[in-house]
CSV table of C-alpha atoms in Angstrom, one decimal:
chain,number,residue,atom,x,y,z
D,1,MET,CA,-29.4,-10.4,-26.1
D,2,PRO,CA,-26.1,-9.1,-24.5
D,3,TYR,CA,-23.7,-11.2,-22.5
D,4,SER,CA,-21.7,-10.1,-19.5
D,5,THR,CA,-18.0,-9.9,-19.5
D,6,ILE,CA,-15.4,-8.9,-16.9
D,7,THR,CA,-13.5,-5.7,-18.0
D,8,GLY,CA,-11.7,-5.0,-14.9
D,9,ILE,CA,-10.5,-6.7,-11.8
D,10,GLY,CA,-8.6,-5.8,-8.6
D,11,HIS,CA,-7.8,-6.9,-5.2
D,12,TYR,CA,-6.7,-5.6,-1.9
D,13,VAL,CA,-5.4,-7.3,1.4
D,14,PRO,CA,-4.3,-5.6,4.7
D,15,LYS,CA,-0.7,-5.2,5.3
D,16,ASN,CA,-0.7,-7.1,8.6
D,17,VAL,CA,0.7,-10.6,8.0
D,18,VAL,CA,-0.2,-13.1,10.8
D,19,THR,CA,1.7,-16.3,10.5
D,20,ASN,CA,0.8,-19.7,12.1
D,21,GLN,CA,3.6,-19.1,14.5
D,22,ASP,CA,2.1,-15.9,15.6
D,23,LEU,CA,-1.2,-17.7,16.6
D,24,THR,CA,0.7,-20.1,18.8
D,25,GLU,CA,1.3,-17.2,21.1
D,26,VAL,CA,-2.4,-16.9,21.9
D,27,MET,CA,-3.6,-20.4,21.6
D,28,GLU,CA,-2.5,-24.1,21.8
D,29,THR,CA,-1.7,-24.9,18.2
D,30,SER,CA,1.3,-25.4,15.9
D,31,ASP,CA,2.3,-24.3,12.5
D,32,GLU,CA,2.4,-28.1,11.5
D,33,TRP,CA,-1.1,-28.8,12.8
D,34,ILE,CA,-2.5,-25.8,10.8
D,35,ARG,CA,-0.7,-26.6,7.6
D,36,GLU,CA,-1.5,-30.3,7.8
D,37,ARG,CA,-5.2,-29.7,8.2
D,38,THR,CA,-5.8,-26.6,5.9
D,39,GLY,CA,-2.6,-25.9,3.9
D,40,ILE,CA,-2.6,-22.3,5.4
D,41,GLU,CA,0.7,-20.7,6.3
D,42,GLU,CA,-0.3,-17.1,7.0
D,43,ARG,CA,-3.3,-14.8,6.7
D,44,ARG,CA,-3.7,-11.0,6.6
D,45,TYR,CA,-5.6,-9.0,9.4
D,46,ILE,CA,-6.9,-5.4,9.2
D,47,ASP,CA,-5.5,-2.6,11.2
D,48,ARG,CA,-8.2,-2.4,13.9
D,49,THR,CA,-10.3,0.8,14.0
D,50,LYS,CA,-8.6,2.0,10.8
D,51,GLU,CA,-9.8,-0.6,8.2
D,52,THR,CA,-13.2,-2.2,7.6
D,53,THR,CA,-14.9,-4.5,5.3
D,54,THR,CA,-16.0,-1.5,3.2
D,55,THR,CA,-12.6,0.1,3.2
D,56,LEU,CA,-11.1,-3.1,1.8
D,57,ALA,CA,-13.8,-3.2,-0.8
D,58,LEU,CA,-13.1,0.4,-1.8
D,59,GLU,CA,-9.4,-0.2,-2.5
D,60,ALA,CA,-10.3,-3.4,-4.5
D,61,SER,CA,-12.9,-1.5,-6.4
D,62,LEU,CA,-10.8,1.4,-7.3
D,63,ARG,CA,-8.3,-0.9,-8.7
D,64,ALA,CA,-10.9,-2.8,-10.7
D,65,ILE,CA,-12.3,0.6,-12.0
D,66,ALA,CA,-9.0,1.7,-13.1
D,67,ASP,CA,-8.3,-1.6,-14.8
D,68,ALA,CA,-11.6,-1.3,-16.7
D,69,GLY,CA,-10.6,2.1,-17.9
D,70,ILE,CA,-14.0,3.6,-16.7
D,71,ASP,CA,-15.2,6.5,-14.6
D,72,LYS,CA,-16.6,5.4,-11.3
D,73,GLU,CA,-19.7,7.5,-12.1
D,74,GLU,CA,-20.5,5.1,-15.1
D,75,ILE,CA,-21.4,2.3,-12.7
D,76,ASP,CA,-25.1,1.7,-12.7
D,77,PHE,CA,-25.3,-1.0,-10.1
D,78,ILE,CA,-23.5,-2.4,-7.1
D,79,VAL,CA,-23.5,-5.8,-5.8
D,80,PHE,CA,-21.6,-6.4,-2.5
D,81,ALA,CA,-21.1,-10.0,-1.2
D,82,THR,CA,-20.1,-10.4,2.4
D,83,LEU,CA,-20.8,-12.2,5.6
D,84,SER,CA,-19.0,-9.6,7.8
D,85,PRO,CA,-20.7,-6.2,7.0
D,86,ASP,CA,-19.6,-3.1,8.9
D,87,TYR,CA,-23.1,-2.8,10.3
D,88,TYR,CA,-25.8,-5.3,10.9
D,89,PHE,CA,-27.8,-2.7,8.7
D,90,PRO,CA,-27.6,-0.8,6.5
D,91,GLY,CA,-25.7,-3.1,4.2
D,92,SER,CA,-22.2,-2.5,3.0
D,93,GLY,CA,-23.2,-1.8,-0.5
D,94,VAL,CA,-24.5,1.7,0.2
D,95,LEU,CA,-21.4,2.3,2.4
D,96,LEU,CA,-19.2,1.5,-0.6
D,97,GLN,CA,-21.2,3.8,-2.9
D,98,ARG,CA,-20.7,6.6,-0.2
D,99,GLU,CA,-16.9,5.9,0.0
D,100,LEU,CA,-16.6,5.8,-3.8
D,101,GLY,CA,-18.1,9.3,-3.8
D,102,ILE,CA,-20.9,8.4,-6.1
D,103,ALA,CA,-23.9,8.5,-3.7
D,104,LYS,CA,-25.3,11.4,-5.9
D,105,THR,CA,-25.8,9.0,-8.9
D,106,GLU,CA,-28.4,7.2,-6.6
D,107,ILE,CA,-27.8,3.8,-8.2
D,108,ALA,CA,-29.1,0.7,-6.5
D,109,ALA,CA,-26.8,-1.3,-4.2
D,110,LEU,CA,-27.6,-4.9,-3.4
D,111,ASP,CA,-26.0,-7.0,-0.5
D,112,ILE,CA,-25.7,-10.6,-0.8
D,113,ARG,CA,-25.5,-12.9,2.2
D,114,ALA,CA,-24.5,-16.3,0.6
D,115,GLN,CA,-21.2,-16.5,2.6
D,116,CYS,CA,-18.6,-18.5,0.7
D,117,SER,CA,-20.7,-18.8,-2.2
D,118,GLY,CA,-21.5,-15.0,-2.1
D,119,PHE,CA,-19.3,-13.8,-5.0
D,120,LEU,CA,-20.7,-16.4,-7.4
D,121,TYR,CA,-24.2,-15.7,-6.3
D,122,GLY,CA,-23.5,-12.2,-7.0
D,123,LEU,CA,-21.9,-12.9,-10.4
D,124,SER,CA,-24.9,-14.8,-11.4
D,125,THR,CA,-27.2,-12.0,-10.3
D,126,ALA,CA,-25.1,-9.4,-12.2
D,127,ASP,CA,-24.9,-11.5,-15.2
D,128,GLN,CA,-28.7,-11.8,-15.3
D,129,PHE,CA,-29.2,-8.0,-14.8
D,130,ILE,CA,-26.8,-7.3,-17.8
D,131,ARG,CA,-28.5,-10.0,-19.9
D,132,SER,CA,-31.8,-8.4,-19.3
D,133,GLY,CA,-30.6,-5.1,-20.5
D,134,MET,CA,-31.3,-3.4,-17.3
D,135,TYR,CA,-27.7,-2.6,-16.4
D,136,LYS,CA,-24.6,-2.1,-18.5
D,137,LYS,CA,-21.7,-1.5,-16.0
D,138,ILE,CA,-22.0,-3.4,-12.6
D,139,LEU,CA,-19.4,-3.2,-9.8
D,140,LEU,CA,-19.4,-6.7,-8.2
D,141,VAL,CA,-17.4,-7.1,-4.8
D,142,GLY,CA,-16.5,-9.7,-2.3
D,143,ALA,CA,-15.0,-8.4,0.9
D,144,GLU,CA,-14.5,-9.8,4.3
D,145,VAL,CA,-13.1,-8.8,7.8
D,146,HIS,CA,-13.0,-11.9,10.0
D,147,SER,CA,-10.3,-10.9,12.4
D,148,VAL,CA,-12.3,-8.7,14.6
D,149,GLY,CA,-14.9,-11.5,15.4
D,150,LEU,CA,-13.0,-14.7,16.1
D,151,ASP,CA,-12.3,-16.6,19.2
D,152,PHE,CA,-8.5,-16.3,19.7
D,153,THR,CA,-8.3,-18.9,22.5
D,154,THR,CA,-7.6,-22.6,22.3
D,155,ARG,CA,-11.4,-23.1,22.4
D,156,GLY,CA,-11.8,-21.4,19.1
D,157,ARG,CA,-8.7,-22.6,17.3
D,158,GLY,CA,-10.5,-25.0,15.0
D,159,VAL,CA,-12.2,-22.0,13.3
D,160,SER,CA,-10.0,-19.1,14.1
D,161,VAL,CA,-6.8,-20.2,12.4
D,162,ILE,CA,-8.6,-20.6,9.1
D,163,PHE,CA,-9.9,-17.1,8.3
D,164,GLY,CA,-8.4,-13.9,7.0
D,165,ASP,CA,-9.3,-10.6,5.8
D,166,GLY,CA,-9.5,-9.3,2.1
D,167,ALA,CA,-11.4,-8.1,-0.8
D,168,GLY,CA,-11.7,-8.6,-4.5
D,169,ALA,CA,-13.9,-6.7,-7.0
D,170,VAL,CA,-14.7,-6.9,-10.8
D,171,ILE,CA,-16.4,-4.7,-13.3
D,172,LEU,CA,-19.0,-6.5,-15.5
D,173,GLU,CA,-20.0,-4.9,-18.6
D,174,ALA,CA,-22.5,-5.6,-21.5
D,175,THR,CA,-20.8,-7.3,-24.7
D,176,GLU,CA,-22.1,-9.0,-27.8
D,177,ASP,CA,-19.0,-11.1,-28.1
D,178,LYS,CA,-19.6,-14.7,-26.6
D,179,ASP,CA,-15.8,-15.4,-26.8
D,180,LYS,CA,-15.1,-13.1,-23.8
D,181,ALA,CA,-18.4,-13.5,-21.8
D,182,VAL,CA,-19.8,-15.3,-18.8
D,183,LEU,CA,-21.2,-18.5,-20.5
D,184,ALA,CA,-23.0,-20.2,-17.6
D,185,THR,CA,-23.7,-19.8,-13.8
D,186,LYS,CA,-25.2,-22.5,-11.5
D,187,MET,CA,-26.3,-22.0,-7.9
D,188,HIS,CA,-27.6,-24.5,-5.2
D,189,SER,CA,-28.4,-24.7,-1.6
D,190,ASP,CA,-29.4,-27.2,1.1
D,191,GLY,CA,-30.7,-25.8,4.4
D,192,THR,CA,-30.8,-29.2,6.1
D,193,TYR,CA,-27.3,-28.5,7.3
D,194,ALA,CA,-27.5,-24.8,8.2
D,195,GLU,CA,-26.2,-25.0,11.7
D,196,LYS,CA,-23.0,-27.1,10.9
D,197,LEU,CA,-21.3,-23.9,9.6
D,198,SER,CA,-23.1,-20.9,11.2
D,199,TYR,CA,-22.8,-17.8,13.3
D,200,MET,CA,-25.9,-18.0,15.5
D,201,TYR,CA,-25.4,-15.4,18.2
D,202,PRO,CA,-26.4,-12.6,18.2
D,203,GLY,CA,-29.6,-13.6,16.4
D,204,ALA,CA,-33.3,-13.4,16.5
D,205,HIS,CA,-34.1,-17.1,16.8
D,206,GLY,CA,-34.3,-17.3,20.5
D,207,GLY,CA,-33.1,-20.8,20.7
D,208,TYR,CA,-36.0,-22.0,18.4
D,209,PHE,CA,-33.9,-23.9,15.8
D,210,ILE,CA,-31.4,-25.1,18.4
D,211,GLU,CA,-34.2,-26.8,20.4
D,212,LYS,CA,-36.2,-27.9,17.3
D,213,TYR,CA,-33.2,-29.7,15.9
D,214,GLY,CA,-31.5,-30.9,19.1
D,215,LEU,CA,-28.3,-29.4,18.5
D,216,GLU,CA,-25.7,-29.9,21.2
D,217,GLY,CA,-23.3,-27.5,22.8
D,218,PHE,CA,-25.6,-24.6,22.8
D,219,ASP,CA,-27.5,-24.4,26.1
D,220,VAL,CA,-30.4,-21.8,25.7
D,221,ASP,CA,-30.6,-20.3,29.2
D,222,TYR,CA,-31.9,-16.8,29.0
D,223,ASP,CA,-33.5,-15.1,32.0
D,224,LEU,CA,-36.6,-14.3,30.1
D,225,ASP,CA,-38.8,-14.4,33.3
D,226,ASN,CA,-37.3,-11.2,34.5
D,227,ASN,CA,-37.1,-9.6,31.0
D,228,PRO,CA,-40.6,-9.1,29.6
D,229,TYR,CA,-39.3,-7.7,26.4
D,230,GLY,CA,-36.1,-8.3,24.5
D,231,GLY,CA,-33.3,-10.4,26.0
D,232,VAL,CA,-33.2,-12.8,23.0
D,233,PHE,CA,-31.1,-11.2,20.2
D,234,PHE,CA,-28.2,-10.3,22.4
D,235,ASN,CA,-27.6,-10.7,26.2
D,236,GLN,CA,-24.9,-11.1,28.6
D,237,ASP,CA,-25.3,-14.9,28.8
D,238,MET,CA,-24.0,-15.0,25.1
D,239,LEU,CA,-20.9,-13.2,26.1
D,240,ASP,CA,-20.2,-15.1,29.4
D,241,LYS,CA,-20.4,-18.5,27.6
D,242,GLY,CA,-18.6,-17.5,24.5
D,243,ARG,CA,-21.4,-18.0,22.1
D,244,VAL,CA,-20.7,-15.0,20.0
D,245,TYR,CA,-18.3,-16.8,17.6
D,246,PRO,CA,-18.6,-18.9,14.5
D,247,HIS,CA,-19.4,-22.5,14.8
D,248,MET,CA,-18.2,-25.2,12.3
D,249,GLU,CA,-18.3,-29.0,12.2
D,250,GLY,CA,-15.3,-29.3,9.9
D,251,GLN,CA,-15.7,-33.0,8.9
D,252,ALA,CA,-19.4,-32.5,7.9
D,253,VAL,CA,-18.5,-29.6,5.7
D,254,PHE,CA,-15.4,-31.3,4.1
D,255,LYS,CA,-17.4,-34.4,3.1
D,256,MET,CA,-20.2,-32.3,1.5
D,257,ALA,CA,-17.8,-29.9,-0.2
D,258,VAL,CA,-15.8,-32.7,-1.9
D,259,ARG,CA,-19.0,-34.0,-3.3
D,260,LYS,CA,-20.7,-30.9,-4.4
D,261,PHE,CA,-17.6,-29.1,-5.9
D,262,PRO,CA,-17.2,-31.5,-8.9
D,263,GLU,CA,-21.0,-31.7,-9.5
D,264,VAL,CA,-21.6,-28.1,-9.8
D,265,ILE,CA,-18.4,-27.5,-11.9
D,266,GLN,CA,-19.5,-30.4,-14.3
D,267,GLU,CA,-23.0,-28.9,-14.3
D,268,ALA,CA,-21.8,-25.4,-15.3
D,269,LEU,CA,-19.4,-26.8,-17.9
D,270,HIS,CA,-22.2,-28.8,-19.4
D,271,ALA,CA,-24.6,-25.7,-19.6
D,272,ALA,CA,-21.8,-23.9,-21.4
D,273,GLY,CA,-21.4,-26.7,-23.9
D,274,LEU,CA,-18.0,-27.5,-22.6
D,275,THR,CA,-16.1,-30.4,-20.9
D,276,VAL,CA,-13.4,-30.7,-18.4
D,277,GLU,CA,-11.0,-31.1,-21.3
D,278,ASP,CA,-11.8,-27.5,-22.4
D,279,LEU,CA,-10.8,-26.0,-19.0
D,280,ASP,CA,-7.8,-24.0,-18.9
D,281,LEU,CA,-8.0,-22.8,-15.2
D,282,LEU,CA,-10.2,-23.6,-12.2
D,283,VAL,CA,-10.3,-20.9,-9.5
D,284,PRO,CA,-12.1,-22.6,-6.5
D,285,HIS,CA,-13.1,-20.9,-3.4
D,286,GLN,CA,-10.2,-21.0,-0.9
D,287,ALA,CA,-11.6,-22.8,2.1
D,288,ASN,CA,-9.1,-25.5,2.6
D,289,LEU,CA,-6.2,-26.6,0.5
D,290,ARG,CA,-7.0,-30.2,1.0
D,291,ILE,CA,-10.6,-29.8,-0.4
D,292,ASN,CA,-9.0,-28.1,-3.6
D,293,GLN,CA,-6.5,-30.9,-3.9
D,294,PHE,CA,-9.1,-33.5,-3.6
D,295,VAL,CA,-11.3,-31.8,-6.3
D,296,GLN,CA,-8.2,-31.5,-8.5
D,297,HIS,CA,-7.5,-35.2,-8.3
D,298,SER,CA,-11.2,-36.3,-8.6
D,299,MET,CA,-11.6,-34.2,-11.9
D,300,GLN,CA,-8.2,-35.3,-13.2
D,301,LEU,CA,-6.9,-31.6,-13.5
D,302,LYS,CA,-3.1,-30.9,-13.6
D,303,PRO,CA,-1.7,-28.7,-10.8
D,304,GLU,CA,-1.2,-25.8,-13.2
D,305,GLN,CA,-5.0,-25.9,-14.0
D,306,VAL,CA,-5.9,-24.9,-10.5
D,307,TYR,CA,-5.0,-21.7,-8.7
D,308,ASN,CA,-4.7,-21.7,-5.0
D,309,ASN,CA,-3.6,-18.9,-2.8
D,310,ILE,CA,-5.1,-20.0,0.6
D,311,MET,CA,-1.5,-20.6,1.8
D,312,ARG,CA,-0.9,-16.8,2.0
D,313,TYR,CA,-4.5,-15.4,2.9
D,314,GLY,CA,-6.4,-18.2,4.6
D,315,ASN,CA,-10.2,-18.5,4.0
D,316,THR,CA,-11.6,-14.9,3.1
D,317,THR,CA,-15.1,-16.4,2.2
D,318,ALA,CA,-16.8,-14.1,-0.3
D,319,ALA,CA,-13.6,-12.4,-1.2
D,320,SER,CA,-11.6,-15.6,-1.9
D,321,ILE,CA,-12.6,-16.0,-5.5
D,322,PRO,CA,-12.1,-12.6,-6.8
D,323,LEU,CA,-8.9,-12.2,-4.8
D,324,ALA,CA,-7.5,-15.4,-6.3
D,325,LEU,CA,-8.8,-14.6,-9.9
D,326,SER,CA,-7.1,-11.2,-9.7
D,327,GLU,CA,-3.8,-12.6,-8.5
D,328,ALA,CA,-4.1,-15.3,-11.3
D,329,ARG,CA,-4.4,-12.6,-13.9
D,330,ASP,CA,-1.5,-10.7,-12.4
D,331,GLU,CA,0.7,-13.7,-12.5
D,332,GLY,CA,-0.2,-14.6,-16.1
D,333,ARG,CA,-2.0,-17.7,-15.0
D,334,VAL,CA,-5.1,-16.7,-17.0
D,335,LYS,CA,-4.9,-15.1,-20.5
D,336,LYS,CA,-7.4,-13.8,-22.9
D,337,GLY,CA,-9.6,-16.5,-24.4
D,338,ASP,CA,-8.9,-18.9,-21.6
D,339,VAL,CA,-12.0,-21.0,-20.3
D,340,VAL,CA,-12.1,-20.3,-16.8
D,341,ALA,CA,-14.4,-22.1,-14.1
D,342,LEU,CA,-15.0,-20.6,-10.7
D,343,ALA,CA,-16.6,-22.7,-7.9
D,344,ALA,CA,-17.5,-22.2,-4.2
D,345,PHE,CA,-19.1,-24.2,-1.4
D,346,GLY,CA,-20.0,-22.8,1.9
D,347,ALA,CA,-22.3,-22.1,4.9
D,348,GLY,CA,-26.1,-22.7,4.2
D,349,PHE,CA,-25.1,-25.1,2.7
D,350,THR,CA,-24.7,-23.1,-0.5
D,351,TRP,CA,-22.7,-24.0,-3.6
D,352,ALA,CA,-22.2,-22.5,-7.1
D,353,ALA,CA,-20.0,-22.4,-10.1
D,354,ALA,CA,-19.6,-20.1,-13.1
D,355,VAL,CA,-17.8,-20.7,-16.6
D,356,LEU,CA,-16.5,-17.9,-18.5
D,357,LYS,CA,-14.3,-17.0,-21.5
D,358,TRP,CA,-11.6,-14.7,-20.1
D,359,GLY,CA,-11.6,-11.4,-22.1
D,360,ILE,CA,-8.9,-9.1,-20.7
């Protein structure tokens, strides 16, 4: 049975740098407030109307393809992880296929909606397809554009200061060499807390879950009596009351993340027949520097064993792990033969980890 191995990696971020100080000009916040709570100093935003989630993914993909030394038409499957697709439908996977100029190959394209855990859910999916022998060369992408959908007022500062735009991509290929392969992946979810980190409007729920679970702060007041059809997915009331923005209960997310991160990393290491002592580098999802530092201390890892770049890019959700892993490789922080752990926690709640031997 073949294993899967990363043979190429690349990342891309927009050129527009937005500092904490820049954000103080549109909302009541401060550089100190943002750094103290998140560790973020700056983030990247796209050039509006000229860049999209798919175009960021394209740039990262082309770099990964070149790094792997393959022709783009050799790709036989695309897995695209994002929570910010260009269109509600179709998914970004087929858009990327088109922009790559390989639509004529008619390969399948799968979109994954697991938010911050999306890249690792995608890695596990791609790994299983390769292990089964169904595909031999898979393009796996995580890409996000948050900047066009955030609330840039004081009301939204708790969420908006955190997120940035970016993309990362890898090429996964079949190998018989376990010493450069994905060794184990583990995935989990708990929908109990779904609304604590969510983007509920627009949506088809019509207030059902909000009323069922007694959520506060989301008054369902649609004028349905005068609208016999529709009026639920999207309406003027959502715009007037600022509902069309992400919602996050930060403390709830933090408490769950610092518990589940170490658990799933240990689980993946155990499945790979390894321990923390074997670990050369941990690349965690870049949600909050304080979460990553807590995990580092709880697992008794040295600073050089954990790679963080949230300071420069903010939280790029599904893009954060491949973006960080690509930078770590470029900086010489990960070398051939190293044992690398990847871990993520995010909306859903979902969480996942992977352990691999670095092969390039």
